[in-house]
Amino acid sequence: MGDAYHIKENDSTYFLTFQVVQWIDIFTRQRYRDIMVQSFNYCIQNKGLVVYAWVIMSNHIHCILRSSTGKLADTVRDLKAHTSKQIIKSIAEETESRREWMLVQFKQSGLAKGQQYQVWTHENHAININPQQHKILETKINYIHQNPVRSGITALPEEYLYSSAKQYYTGKQNLIPVELVIS
C-alpha cells in the first residue's frame, strides 16, 4: 500500500473518505447508519474526536476530522475496527435479506488481508486541510453536504438526516455534533 492519502500529522485536520469494500451499499439500512452515528459520538465524547462535517452515503462516508488528543490515526483505526465488528454482528444476528451475500463478500475481502471479515477498505483517502484556509475548507464542506443532492436522495442538503448540513444551514443540532468552521 502506498504512502499517499494517509494520516501523517495526527494533530492536523483531515478530509477523509471511509469506503466500504467492493462499494457494497450497506448504509441503505438505518441500523448500520446508526452504528456509525453512535461510534462517532463515542469517539467525540471519549477519544477527543472533533468533527467539522460529515455525511453517510450508501457505501461510503465523507468527513472532516481532527483529534484534540493528537491521535487522529489511532481514533480512525479504532472507529473503523469497532464499526466493522458491530456491522458484521448486526448482519449475522438481525434480519437481513442480503445476509449470506454480504457475509461472503466481507469474508472474501478479509481473507485477502488475513482477516476473518473486512468491511472497510484500508485507506482513508486522507487529505490534510489547514483550517485557516477557509476557501478550501468551505469547498470540502460543500462537497460533503451536496453528496445526497447529487445522488438524488434529497433536493436540499439540510433535509438529509445523516449529514452535518442541517447544523450548517439551519443552526439546529443533528445526530453528530459538529464544530462549525464556516457560516
CSV table of C-alpha atoms in Angstrom, one decimal:
chain,number,residue,atom,x,y,z
A,1,MET,CA,0.0,0.0,0.0
A,2,GLY,CA,1.4,3.4,-1.0
A,3,ASP,CA,2.0,6.3,1.4
A,4,ALA,CA,-0.4,8.7,-0.3
A,5,TYR,CA,-3.6,9.7,1.4
A,6,HIS,CA,-2.7,8.5,4.9
A,7,ILE,CA,-2.9,10.5,8.1
A,8,LYS,CA,0.7,11.6,8.7
A,9,GLU,CA,0.2,14.6,11.0
A,10,ASN,CA,-2.1,13.3,13.9
A,11,ASP,CA,-2.8,16.8,15.2
A,12,SER,CA,-4.0,18.2,11.8
A,13,THR,CA,-7.4,18.5,10.3
A,14,TYR,CA,-8.2,16.0,7.5
A,15,PHE,CA,-10.8,15.4,4.9
A,16,LEU,CA,-11.4,11.6,5.0
A,17,THR,CA,-13.4,9.1,3.0
A,18,PHE,CA,-14.2,5.7,4.5
A,19,GLN,CA,-15.2,3.3,1.7
A,20,VAL,CA,-17.0,0.0,2.2
A,21,VAL,CA,-15.1,-2.8,0.4
A,22,GLN,CA,-16.4,-3.5,-3.1
A,23,TRP,CA,-18.7,-0.5,-2.7
A,24,ILE,CA,-21.3,-2.6,-1.0
A,25,ASP,CA,-24.4,-0.5,-0.3
A,26,ILE,CA,-24.6,-1.3,3.4
A,27,PHE,CA,-25.8,2.1,4.6
A,28,THR,CA,-29.1,1.7,2.9
A,29,ARG,CA,-30.2,0.2,6.2
A,30,GLN,CA,-30.8,2.6,9.1
A,31,ARG,CA,-29.3,0.3,11.7
A,32,TYR,CA,-25.9,0.3,10.0
A,33,ARG,CA,-26.0,4.1,9.7
A,34,ASP,CA,-26.9,4.3,13.4
A,35,ILE,CA,-23.9,2.2,14.3
A,36,MET,CA,-21.8,4.8,12.6
A,37,VAL,CA,-23.5,7.7,14.4
A,38,GLN,CA,-23.2,6.0,17.8
A,39,SER,CA,-19.5,5.3,17.2
A,40,PHE,CA,-18.7,8.9,16.0
A,41,ASN,CA,-20.5,10.2,19.1
A,42,TYR,CA,-18.5,7.8,21.4
A,43,CYS,CA,-15.2,9.0,19.8
A,44,ILE,CA,-16.2,12.6,20.3
A,45,GLN,CA,-17.1,12.0,24.0
A,46,ASN,CA,-14.2,9.7,24.9
A,47,LYS,CA,-11.4,10.0,22.4
A,48,GLY,CA,-11.1,13.7,21.7
A,49,LEU,CA,-12.5,13.4,18.1
A,50,VAL,CA,-13.5,16.8,16.6
A,51,VAL,CA,-16.0,16.6,13.7
A,52,TYR,CA,-16.3,19.6,11.4
A,53,ALA,CA,-18.5,18.0,8.7
A,54,TRP,CA,-19.8,14.5,7.8
A,55,VAL,CA,-22.2,12.6,5.6
A,56,ILE,CA,-23.1,8.9,5.5
A,57,MET,CA,-23.9,7.7,1.9
A,58,SER,CA,-24.9,4.2,0.9
A,59,ASN,CA,-21.4,2.8,0.6
A,60,HIS,CA,-19.0,5.5,1.9
A,61,ILE,CA,-18.6,8.2,4.5
A,62,HIS,CA,-17.1,11.6,3.9
A,63,CYS,CA,-16.0,13.6,7.0
A,64,ILE,CA,-13.6,16.4,8.1
A,65,LEU,CA,-12.0,15.4,11.4
A,66,ARG,CA,-9.3,16.5,13.9
A,67,SER,CA,-8.2,15.0,17.2
A,68,SER,CA,-7.8,17.2,20.3
A,69,THR,CA,-5.5,14.5,21.7
A,70,GLY,CA,-3.2,14.4,18.7
A,71,LYS,CA,-4.1,10.7,17.9
A,72,LEU,CA,-6.3,11.0,14.8
A,73,ALA,CA,-4.9,8.0,13.1
A,74,ASP,CA,-5.5,5.8,16.2
A,75,THR,CA,-9.0,7.1,16.6
A,76,VAL,CA,-9.9,6.5,13.0
A,77,ARG,CA,-8.4,3.0,13.2
A,78,ASP,CA,-10.4,2.2,16.3
A,79,LEU,CA,-13.6,3.7,14.9
A,80,LYS,CA,-13.3,1.6,11.7
A,81,ALA,CA,-12.4,-1.6,13.7
A,82,HIS,CA,-15.3,-1.2,16.1
A,83,THR,CA,-17.9,-0.4,13.5
A,84,SER,CA,-16.7,-3.2,11.3
A,85,LYS,CA,-17.3,-5.7,14.2
A,86,GLN,CA,-20.7,-4.2,15.0
A,87,ILE,CA,-21.9,-4.2,11.4
A,88,ILE,CA,-20.8,-7.9,10.9
A,89,LYS,CA,-22.6,-8.8,14.2
A,90,SER,CA,-25.7,-7.0,13.1
A,91,ILE,CA,-25.7,-8.7,9.7
A,92,ALA,CA,-25.3,-12.1,11.3
A,93,GLU,CA,-27.8,-11.7,14.1
A,94,GLU,CA,-30.6,-9.4,12.8
A,95,THR,CA,-33.0,-9.7,9.9
A,96,GLU,CA,-31.0,-9.0,6.7
A,97,SER,CA,-32.3,-10.1,3.3
A,98,ARG,CA,-28.7,-9.8,1.9
A,99,ARG,CA,-27.0,-11.7,4.8
A,100,GLU,CA,-25.4,-14.6,3.0
A,101,TRP,CA,-24.2,-12.5,0.1
A,102,MET,CA,-22.8,-9.7,2.3
A,103,LEU,CA,-21.0,-12.0,4.7
A,104,VAL,CA,-19.4,-13.8,1.7
A,105,GLN,CA,-18.3,-10.5,0.2
A,106,PHE,CA,-16.9,-9.3,3.5
A,107,LYS,CA,-15.2,-12.6,4.2
A,108,GLN,CA,-13.6,-12.7,0.8
A,109,SER,CA,-12.2,-9.2,1.3
A,110,GLY,CA,-11.0,-10.2,4.8
A,111,LEU,CA,-9.2,-13.3,3.6
A,112,ALA,CA,-7.2,-11.3,1.1
A,113,LYS,CA,-5.9,-9.3,4.0
A,114,GLY,CA,-5.6,-12.1,6.6
A,115,GLN,CA,-8.7,-11.2,8.5
A,116,GLN,CA,-11.9,-13.0,9.1
A,117,TYR,CA,-14.1,-10.2,7.7
A,118,GLN,CA,-13.3,-6.8,6.2
A,119,VAL,CA,-16.0,-4.1,5.9
A,120,TRP,CA,-13.8,-1.0,5.2
A,121,THR,CA,-11.0,-0.5,2.7
A,122,HIS,CA,-7.7,0.2,4.5
A,123,GLU,CA,-7.1,3.6,3.0
A,124,ASN,CA,-8.9,6.7,4.2
A,125,HIS,CA,-8.2,8.9,1.3
A,126,ALA,CA,-6.9,11.4,3.9
A,127,ILE,CA,-6.3,15.0,2.7
A,128,ASN,CA,-4.6,17.3,5.1
A,129,ILE,CA,-6.5,20.6,5.4
A,130,ASN,CA,-5.3,23.8,7.0
A,131,PRO,CA,-8.4,25.1,8.9
A,132,GLN,CA,-7.1,28.7,8.3
A,133,GLN,CA,-7.6,28.1,4.5
A,134,HIS,CA,-11.3,28.9,4.7
A,135,LYS,CA,-11.9,28.6,0.9
A,136,ILE,CA,-10.6,25.0,0.7
A,137,LEU,CA,-12.4,24.1,3.9
A,138,GLU,CA,-15.6,25.6,2.6
A,139,THR,CA,-15.2,23.7,-0.7
A,140,LYS,CA,-14.8,20.4,1.1
A,141,ILE,CA,-17.7,21.0,3.4
A,142,ASN,CA,-20.0,21.9,0.5
A,143,TYR,CA,-18.8,18.8,-1.4
A,144,ILE,CA,-19.8,16.7,1.7
A,145,HIS,CA,-23.2,18.3,2.1
A,146,GLN,CA,-24.0,18.1,-1.6
A,147,ASN,CA,-23.4,14.3,-1.8
A,148,PRO,CA,-27.1,13.4,-1.1
A,149,VAL,CA,-28.3,16.1,-3.5
A,150,ARG,CA,-26.0,14.8,-6.3
A,151,SER,CA,-27.1,11.3,-5.6
A,152,GLY,CA,-30.8,12.2,-5.9
A,153,ILE,CA,-31.6,11.3,-2.3
A,154,THR,CA,-32.8,14.8,-1.3
A,155,ALA,CA,-33.4,18.1,-3.0
A,156,LEU,CA,-31.8,20.2,-0.3
A,157,PRO,CA,-28.7,19.2,1.7
A,158,GLU,CA,-30.2,20.1,5.1
A,159,GLU,CA,-33.1,17.7,4.5
A,160,TYR,CA,-30.8,14.7,4.7
A,161,LEU,CA,-30.7,13.3,8.3
A,162,TYR,CA,-27.3,11.6,8.1
A,163,SER,CA,-25.3,14.7,7.4
A,164,SER,CA,-24.0,17.8,9.2
A,165,ALA,CA,-25.7,20.0,6.6
A,166,LYS,CA,-28.7,20.6,8.9
A,167,GLN,CA,-26.5,22.2,11.5
A,168,TYR,CA,-24.6,24.3,9.0
A,169,TYR,CA,-27.8,25.5,7.1
A,170,THR,CA,-30.3,25.9,9.9
A,171,GLY,CA,-28.2,26.0,13.1
A,172,LYS,CA,-30.1,23.1,14.5
A,173,GLN,CA,-28.2,20.2,16.2
A,174,ASN,CA,-28.3,16.9,14.3
A,175,LEU,CA,-27.2,13.3,15.1
A,176,ILE,CA,-23.4,14.0,15.4
A,177,PRO,CA,-22.4,17.3,16.9
A,178,VAL,CA,-20.0,19.4,14.8
A,179,GLU,CA,-17.8,22.3,15.4
A,180,LEU,CA,-18.9,24.9,12.8
A,181,VAL,CA,-16.0,26.4,10.8
A,182,ILE,CA,-17.9,28.3,8.2
A,183,SER,CA,-21.2,30.2,8.3
